[in-house]
Amino acid sequence: MATPHIDAPRQAFAPSVLLPGDPARAAYIAERFLERPERVCAVRNMWGFTGLYRGGAVSVMGSGMGIPSALIYATELIDHYGVRRLLRIGTCGGVANGLELGDLVLALGACTDSAVNRTRFGGCDFAATASFALVEPLVTTARARGLALRVGTVFSTDLFYAADPAALARMQSMGVLGVEMEAAGLYGLAAHRGVEAAALLTVSDHLLDGRAMSPAQRESGLDDMIELALEGVCREPTS
Ligand code: HPA
């Protein structure tokens, strides 16, 4: 039986799902990194795949851009398909000084201009936070691999094309590392449902000085993040 947006049978997804925004990236990850990948859904071409990584089942599915799209898929994955661990992978615009293109950012917390968490939380500000059970193995594995990983706060914006010229300086003054469009909503949903979530991002452009990855860099420059994400969801946390 399917949901309105996912035409897969009930057992089609593993308990752990990577969520790239772009369904083509989901296909790339499945084909390149998973053993025996099978496509399990295709409504609106928002492809999802399940396969094996180091012998363990894992799924990867596109989530679209922005909190509303991501939460449609994430909610249906949790409520209908029993998914317990969601790891968003994607890109962010760098805000903090010292971030280089290709650096990794783990969103420990996510600020937002979206109203979704206040709507969920009776008008109060919810502390949108990643799950330590995902953060710990991601940090440990990144250190072991010598990857440049910054762990801290991101800003999940509804407006890719920002409307407030003062926003960047304000974010910098509050220690925000980067801007993306989904993490805060995903963290609110995960808390509401009692499941684990985190967001692991690659700096694809820099909002301070306009540097940006080329399309070719975006193609292969995300492989470190993808492998780290797969290791993170497939490793049991040590605490
Ligand atoms: N803004 C929002 N989301 C993004 C950006 C950005 O500058 N870069 C990559 N994802």
mmCIF file of C-alpha atoms and ligand atoms in Angstrom:
data_model
loop_
_atom_site.group_PDB
_atom_site.id
_atom_site.type_symbol
_atom_site.label_atom_id
_atom_site.label_comp_id
_atom_site.label_asym_id
_atom_site.label_seq_id
_atom_site.Cartn_x
_atom_site.Cartn_y
_atom_site.Cartn_z
ATOM 1 C CA MET A 1 0.000 0.000 0.000
ATOM 2 C CA ALA A 2 1.254 3.449 -0.893
ATOM 3 C CA THR A 3 1.009 6.993 0.475
ATOM 4 C CA PRO A 4 -0.058 10.019 -1.587
ATOM 5 C CA HIS A 5 3.582 10.754 -2.462
ATOM 6 C CA ILE A 6 5.413 7.425 -2.173
ATOM 7 C CA ASP A 7 4.232 4.502 -4.312
ATOM 8 C CA ALA A 8 6.236 1.795 -2.558
ATOM 9 C CA PRO A 9 5.110 -1.335 -0.713
ATOM 10 C CA ARG A 10 5.147 -1.108 3.085
ATOM 11 C CA GLN A 11 8.415 -2.974 3.674
ATOM 12 C CA ALA A 12 10.260 -1.122 0.903
ATOM 13 C CA PHE A 13 12.423 1.164 3.063
ATOM 14 C CA ALA A 14 15.183 0.353 5.528
ATOM 15 C CA PRO A 15 14.941 1.930 9.017
ATOM 16 C CA SER A 16 17.745 4.329 8.010
ATOM 17 C CA VAL A 17 17.225 6.708 5.090
ATOM 18 C CA LEU A 18 19.556 9.270 3.540
ATOM 19 C CA LEU A 19 17.633 12.270 2.225
ATOM 20 C CA PRO A 20 19.357 14.276 -0.512
ATOM 21 C CA GLY A 21 17.189 17.038 -1.944
ATOM 22 C CA ASP A 22 17.776 15.974 -5.524
ATOM 23 C CA PRO A 23 16.320 12.629 -6.677
ATOM 24 C CA ALA A 24 19.087 12.364 -9.280
ATOM 25 C CA ARG A 25 21.578 12.434 -6.410
ATOM 26 C CA ALA A 26 19.598 9.651 -4.729
ATOM 27 C CA ALA A 27 20.001 7.589 -7.918
ATOM 28 C CA TYR A 28 23.722 8.392 -8.067
ATOM 29 C CA ILE A 29 24.223 7.310 -4.446
ATOM 30 C CA ALA A 30 22.262 4.095 -4.952
ATOM 31 C CA GLU A 31 24.138 3.140 -8.099
ATOM 32 C CA ARG A 32 27.565 4.175 -6.947
ATOM 33 C CA PHE A 33 27.617 3.295 -3.235
ATOM 34 C CA LEU A 34 24.993 0.606 -2.546
ATOM 35 C CA GLU A 35 25.064 -3.102 -3.320
ATOM 36 C CA ARG A 36 21.981 -4.515 -5.027
ATOM 37 C CA PRO A 37 20.082 -1.188 -5.131
ATOM 38 C CA GLU A 38 16.432 -1.343 -6.088
ATOM 39 C CA ARG A 39 14.263 1.612 -6.972
ATOM 40 C CA VAL A 40 11.210 1.466 -4.715
ATOM 41 C CA CYS A 41 9.247 4.587 -5.659
ATOM 42 C CA ALA A 42 8.871 7.147 -8.419
ATOM 43 C CA VAL A 43 5.890 9.478 -7.835
ATOM 44 C CA ARG A 44 6.791 12.902 -9.359
ATOM 45 C CA ASN A 45 10.186 11.359 -10.172
ATOM 46 C CA MET A 46 11.071 11.672 -6.489
ATOM 47 C CA TRP A 47 12.997 8.432 -6.580
ATOM 48 C CA GLY A 48 13.776 6.258 -3.590
ATOM 49 C CA PHE A 49 16.118 3.276 -3.469
ATOM 50 C CA THR A 50 16.926 0.527 -1.008
ATOM 51 C CA GLY A 51 20.141 -1.476 -1.063
ATOM 52 C CA LEU A 52 22.988 -2.666 1.121
ATOM 53 C CA TYR A 53 25.955 -0.788 2.546
ATOM 54 C CA ARG A 54 28.572 -2.941 4.257
ATOM 55 C CA GLY A 55 25.942 -5.689 4.336
ATOM 56 C CA GLY A 56 23.295 -3.586 6.126
ATOM 57 C CA ALA A 57 20.063 -2.342 4.549
ATOM 58 C CA VAL A 58 19.867 1.376 3.890
ATOM 59 C CA SER A 59 17.589 3.559 1.767
ATOM 60 C CA VAL A 60 18.121 6.835 -0.031
ATOM 61 C CA MET A 61 15.348 9.085 -1.303
ATOM 62 C CA GLY A 62 15.053 12.571 -2.766
ATOM 63 C CA SER A 63 13.227 15.079 -0.550
ATOM 64 C CA GLY A 64 12.892 18.083 -2.861
ATOM 65 C CA MET A 65 13.843 21.612 -1.867
ATOM 66 C CA GLY A 66 12.634 23.373 1.258
ATOM 67 C CA ILE A 67 10.935 22.336 4.467
ATOM 68 C CA PRO A 68 7.402 21.766 3.081
ATOM 69 C CA SER A 69 8.611 19.292 0.462
ATOM 70 C CA ALA A 70 11.060 17.513 2.760
ATOM 71 C CA LEU A 71 8.453 17.119 5.483
ATOM 72 C CA ILE A 72 5.918 15.536 3.164
ATOM 73 C CA TYR A 73 8.370 12.752 2.343
ATOM 74 C CA ALA A 74 9.899 12.465 5.814
ATOM 75 C CA THR A 75 6.494 12.286 7.508
ATOM 76 C CA GLU A 76 5.267 9.552 5.179
ATOM 77 C CA LEU A 77 8.544 7.628 5.568
ATOM 78 C CA ILE A 78 8.205 7.697 9.358
ATOM 79 C CA ASP A 79 4.463 7.220 9.757
ATOM 80 C CA HIS A 80 3.815 4.744 6.957
ATOM 81 C CA TYR A 81 7.132 3.036 6.269
ATOM 82 C CA GLY A 82 8.518 2.805 9.805
ATOM 83 C CA VAL A 83 11.678 4.791 9.110
ATOM 84 C CA ARG A 84 13.509 5.597 12.370
ATOM 85 C CA ARG A 85 16.663 7.412 11.277
ATOM 86 C CA LEU A 86 16.757 10.250 8.737
ATOM 87 C CA LEU A 87 19.975 11.841 7.615
ATOM 88 C CA ARG A 88 19.597 14.812 5.315
ATOM 89 C CA ILE A 89 22.567 15.265 3.031
ATOM 90 C CA GLY A 90 22.942 18.313 0.859
ATOM 91 C CA THR A 91 24.683 21.579 0.292
ATOM 92 C CA CYS A 92 24.777 24.819 2.198
ATOM 93 C CA GLY A 93 25.895 28.349 1.572
ATOM 94 C CA GLY A 94 28.832 29.155 3.851
ATOM 95 C CA VAL A 95 28.358 31.998 6.330
ATOM 96 C CA ALA A 96 31.212 31.581 8.836
ATOM 97 C CA ASN A 97 34.679 32.921 8.163
ATOM 98 C CA GLY A 98 37.240 30.254 7.409
ATOM 99 C CA LEU A 99 34.872 27.822 5.694
ATOM 100 C CA GLU A 100 36.220 26.538 2.385
ATOM 101 C CA LEU A 101 34.228 25.175 -0.550
ATOM 102 C CA GLY A 102 33.858 21.426 -0.011
ATOM 103 C CA ASP A 103 34.097 21.641 3.793
ATOM 104 C CA LEU A 104 31.532 19.602 5.700
ATOM 105 C CA VAL A 105 29.037 21.082 8.151
ATOM 106 C CA LEU A 106 27.088 18.974 10.621
ATOM 107 C CA ALA A 107 24.006 20.884 11.746
ATOM 108 C CA LEU A 108 23.934 20.342 15.481
ATOM 109 C CA GLY A 109 21.193 22.947 15.726
ATOM 110 C CA ALA A 110 19.074 24.730 13.142
ATOM 111 C CA CYS A 111 17.606 28.246 13.352
ATOM 112 C CA THR A 112 14.883 29.114 10.886
ATOM 113 C CA ASP A 113 12.570 31.773 9.480
ATOM 114 C CA SER A 114 10.007 29.034 8.864
ATOM 115 C CA ALA A 115 6.956 28.840 11.121
ATOM 116 C CA VAL A 116 6.651 25.047 11.062
ATOM 117 C CA ASN A 117 8.160 24.336 14.465
ATOM 118 C CA ARG A 118 6.189 27.082 16.185
ATOM 119 C CA THR A 119 3.074 25.694 14.548
ATOM 120 C CA ARG A 120 3.978 22.255 15.907
ATOM 121 C CA PHE A 121 4.975 23.572 19.341
ATOM 122 C CA GLY A 122 2.056 25.774 20.346
ATOM 123 C CA GLY A 123 3.657 29.047 19.281
ATOM 124 C CA CYS A 124 6.831 28.510 21.339
ATOM 125 C CA ASP A 125 10.392 28.394 19.984
ATOM 126 C CA PHE A 126 11.495 24.787 19.633
ATOM 127 C CA ALA A 127 15.204 23.930 19.989
ATOM 128 C CA ALA A 128 15.687 22.179 16.648
ATOM 129 C CA THR A 129 18.567 19.835 17.411
ATOM 130 C CA ALA A 130 20.235 16.885 15.712
ATOM 131 C CA SER A 131 20.146 13.465 17.403
ATOM 132 C CA PHE A 132 23.286 12.673 19.334
ATOM 133 C CA ALA A 133 22.966 9.040 18.248
ATOM 134 C CA LEU A 134 23.693 10.249 14.695
ATOM 135 C CA VAL A 135 26.013 13.116 15.573
ATOM 136 C CA GLU A 136 28.421 10.940 17.546
ATOM 137 C CA PRO A 137 29.235 8.360 14.848
ATOM 138 C CA LEU A 138 29.416 11.083 12.181
ATOM 139 C CA VAL A 139 31.939 13.117 14.179
ATOM 140 C CA THR A 140 33.983 10.069 15.156
ATOM 141 C CA THR A 141 34.120 8.792 11.587
ATOM 142 C CA ALA A 142 34.932 12.215 10.134
ATOM 143 C CA ARG A 143 37.838 12.567 12.585
ATOM 144 C CA ALA A 144 39.126 9.100 11.744
ATOM 145 C CA ARG A 145 39.038 10.003 8.051
ATOM 146 C CA GLY A 146 40.699 13.369 8.511
ATOM 147 C CA LEU A 147 37.728 15.203 6.986
ATOM 148 C CA ALA A 148 37.232 18.931 7.546
ATOM 149 C CA LEU A 149 33.980 18.845 9.514
ATOM 150 C CA ARG A 150 32.530 21.825 11.381
ATOM 151 C CA VAL A 151 29.816 21.026 13.915
ATOM 152 C CA GLY A 152 27.444 23.824 14.885
ATOM 153 C CA THR A 153 24.458 25.911 13.948
ATOM 154 C CA VAL A 154 22.889 26.361 10.538
ATOM 155 C CA PHE A 155 20.029 28.539 9.338
ATOM 156 C CA SER A 156 17.191 26.791 7.474
ATOM 157 C CA THR A 157 15.638 29.458 5.299
ATOM 158 C CA ASP A 158 12.385 29.497 3.356
ATOM 159 C CA LEU A 159 13.852 32.094 0.986
ATOM 160 C CA PHE A 160 16.738 30.896 -1.170
ATOM 161 C CA TYR A 161 16.796 34.394 -2.618
ATOM 162 C CA ALA A 162 17.078 36.263 0.675
ATOM 163 C CA ALA A 163 14.879 39.295 1.268
ATOM 164 C CA ASP A 164 16.719 40.816 4.234
ATOM 165 C CA PRO A 165 20.111 42.393 3.429
ATOM 166 C CA ALA A 166 21.022 42.428 7.161
ATOM 167 C CA ALA A 167 20.482 38.692 7.566
ATOM 168 C CA LEU A 168 24.005 37.606 6.739
ATOM 169 C CA ALA A 169 25.689 39.885 9.294
ATOM 170 C CA ARG A 170 23.153 38.868 11.936
ATOM 171 C CA MET A 171 23.758 35.184 11.287
ATOM 172 C CA GLN A 172 27.515 35.681 11.478
ATOM 173 C CA SER A 173 27.236 37.548 14.753
ATOM 174 C CA MET A 174 25.310 34.601 16.207
ATOM 175 C CA GLY A 175 27.799 31.983 15.038
ATOM 176 C CA VAL A 176 25.774 30.441 12.203
ATOM 177 C CA LEU A 177 27.970 28.290 9.968
ATOM 178 C CA GLY A 178 25.821 28.009 6.866
ATOM 179 C CA VAL A 179 22.420 28.426 5.228
ATOM 180 C CA GLU A 180 20.295 25.598 3.875
ATOM 181 C CA MET A 181 16.580 24.918 3.596
ATOM 182 C CA GLU A 182 15.434 21.793 5.453
ATOM 183 C CA ALA A 183 17.202 20.883 8.709
ATOM 184 C CA ALA A 184 15.063 22.832 11.209
ATOM 185 C CA GLY A 185 11.837 21.351 9.900
ATOM 186 C CA LEU A 186 13.264 17.847 9.835
ATOM 187 C CA TYR A 187 14.488 18.157 13.427
ATOM 188 C CA GLY A 188 11.073 19.341 14.616
ATOM 189 C CA LEU A 189 9.342 16.441 12.883
ATOM 190 C CA ALA A 190 11.851 13.902 14.223
ATOM 191 C CA ALA A 191 11.353 15.172 17.777
ATOM 192 C CA HIS A 192 7.592 15.028 17.366
ATOM 193 C CA ARG A 193 7.746 11.421 16.178
ATOM 194 C CA GLY A 194 10.527 10.253 18.512
ATOM 195 C CA VAL A 195 12.942 9.306 15.730
ATOM 196 C CA GLU A 196 16.517 10.313 14.950
ATOM 197 C CA ALA A 197 17.562 12.995 12.483
ATOM 198 C CA ALA A 198 20.632 14.952 11.478
ATOM 199 C CA ALA A 199 21.767 17.053 8.533
ATOM 200 C CA LEU A 200 25.210 16.756 6.988
ATOM 201 C CA LEU A 201 26.074 19.431 4.441
ATOM 202 C CA THR A 202 28.824 20.330 2.014
ATOM 203 C CA VAL A 203 29.674 24.007 1.533
ATOM 204 C CA SER A 204 28.807 24.562 -2.143
ATOM 205 C CA ASP A 205 29.039 28.342 -2.229
ATOM 206 C CA HIS A 206 30.084 31.123 0.068
ATOM 207 C CA LEU A 207 27.683 33.913 0.887
ATOM 208 C CA LEU A 208 30.465 36.256 2.030
ATOM 209 C CA ASP A 209 32.480 36.430 -1.147
ATOM 210 C CA GLY A 210 30.433 34.683 -3.840
ATOM 211 C CA ARG A 211 32.790 31.731 -4.368
ATOM 212 C CA ALA A 212 30.865 28.706 -5.686
ATOM 213 C CA MET A 213 31.558 25.135 -6.725
ATOM 214 C CA SER A 214 31.405 24.502 -10.451
ATOM 215 C CA PRO A 215 28.810 21.999 -11.719
ATOM 216 C CA ALA A 216 31.638 19.444 -12.112
ATOM 217 C CA GLN A 217 32.801 20.031 -8.517
ATOM 218 C CA ARG A 218 29.233 19.535 -7.320
ATOM 219 C CA GLU A 219 29.116 16.194 -9.177
ATOM 220 C CA SER A 220 32.080 14.546 -7.477
ATOM 221 C CA GLY A 221 32.796 16.985 -4.630
ATOM 222 C CA LEU A 222 30.052 15.469 -2.509
ATOM 223 C CA ASP A 223 31.408 11.909 -2.356
ATOM 224 C CA ASP A 224 33.187 12.423 1.003
ATOM 225 C CA MET A 225 29.896 13.566 2.513
ATOM 226 C CA ILE A 226 27.977 10.646 1.010
ATOM 227 C CA GLU A 227 30.422 8.054 2.329
ATOM 228 C CA LEU A 228 30.521 9.695 5.742
ATOM 229 C CA ALA A 229 26.712 9.726 5.827
ATOM 230 C CA LEU A 230 26.513 6.035 4.944
ATOM 231 C CA GLU A 231 29.096 5.160 7.604
ATOM 232 C CA GLY A 232 27.216 7.326 10.128
ATOM 233 C CA VAL A 233 23.812 5.710 9.673
ATOM 234 C CA CYS A 234 25.223 2.199 9.427
ATOM 235 C CA ARG A 235 27.422 2.359 12.538
ATOM 236 C CA GLU A 236 25.926 1.759 15.937
ATOM 237 C CA PRO A 237 26.553 4.699 18.267
ATOM 238 C CA THR A 238 29.055 4.004 21.055
ATOM 239 C CA SER A 239 27.092 5.988 23.634
HETATM 240 N N1 HPA B 1 20.873 29.331 0.572
HETATM 241 C C1 HPA B 1 20.024 28.348 0.860
HETATM 242 N N2 HPA B 1 20.280 27.086 0.604
HETATM 243 C C2 HPA B 1 21.452 26.783 0.036
HETATM 244 C C3 HPA B 1 22.383 27.768 -0.284
HETATM 245 C C4 HPA B 1 22.071 29.106 -0.002
HETATM 246 O O1 HPA B 1 22.843 30.033 -0.246
HETATM 247 N N3 HPA B 1 23.449 27.163 -0.862
HETATM 248 C C5 HPA B 1 23.183 25.833 -0.868
HETATM 249 N N4 HPA B 1 21.971 25.602 -0.330
#
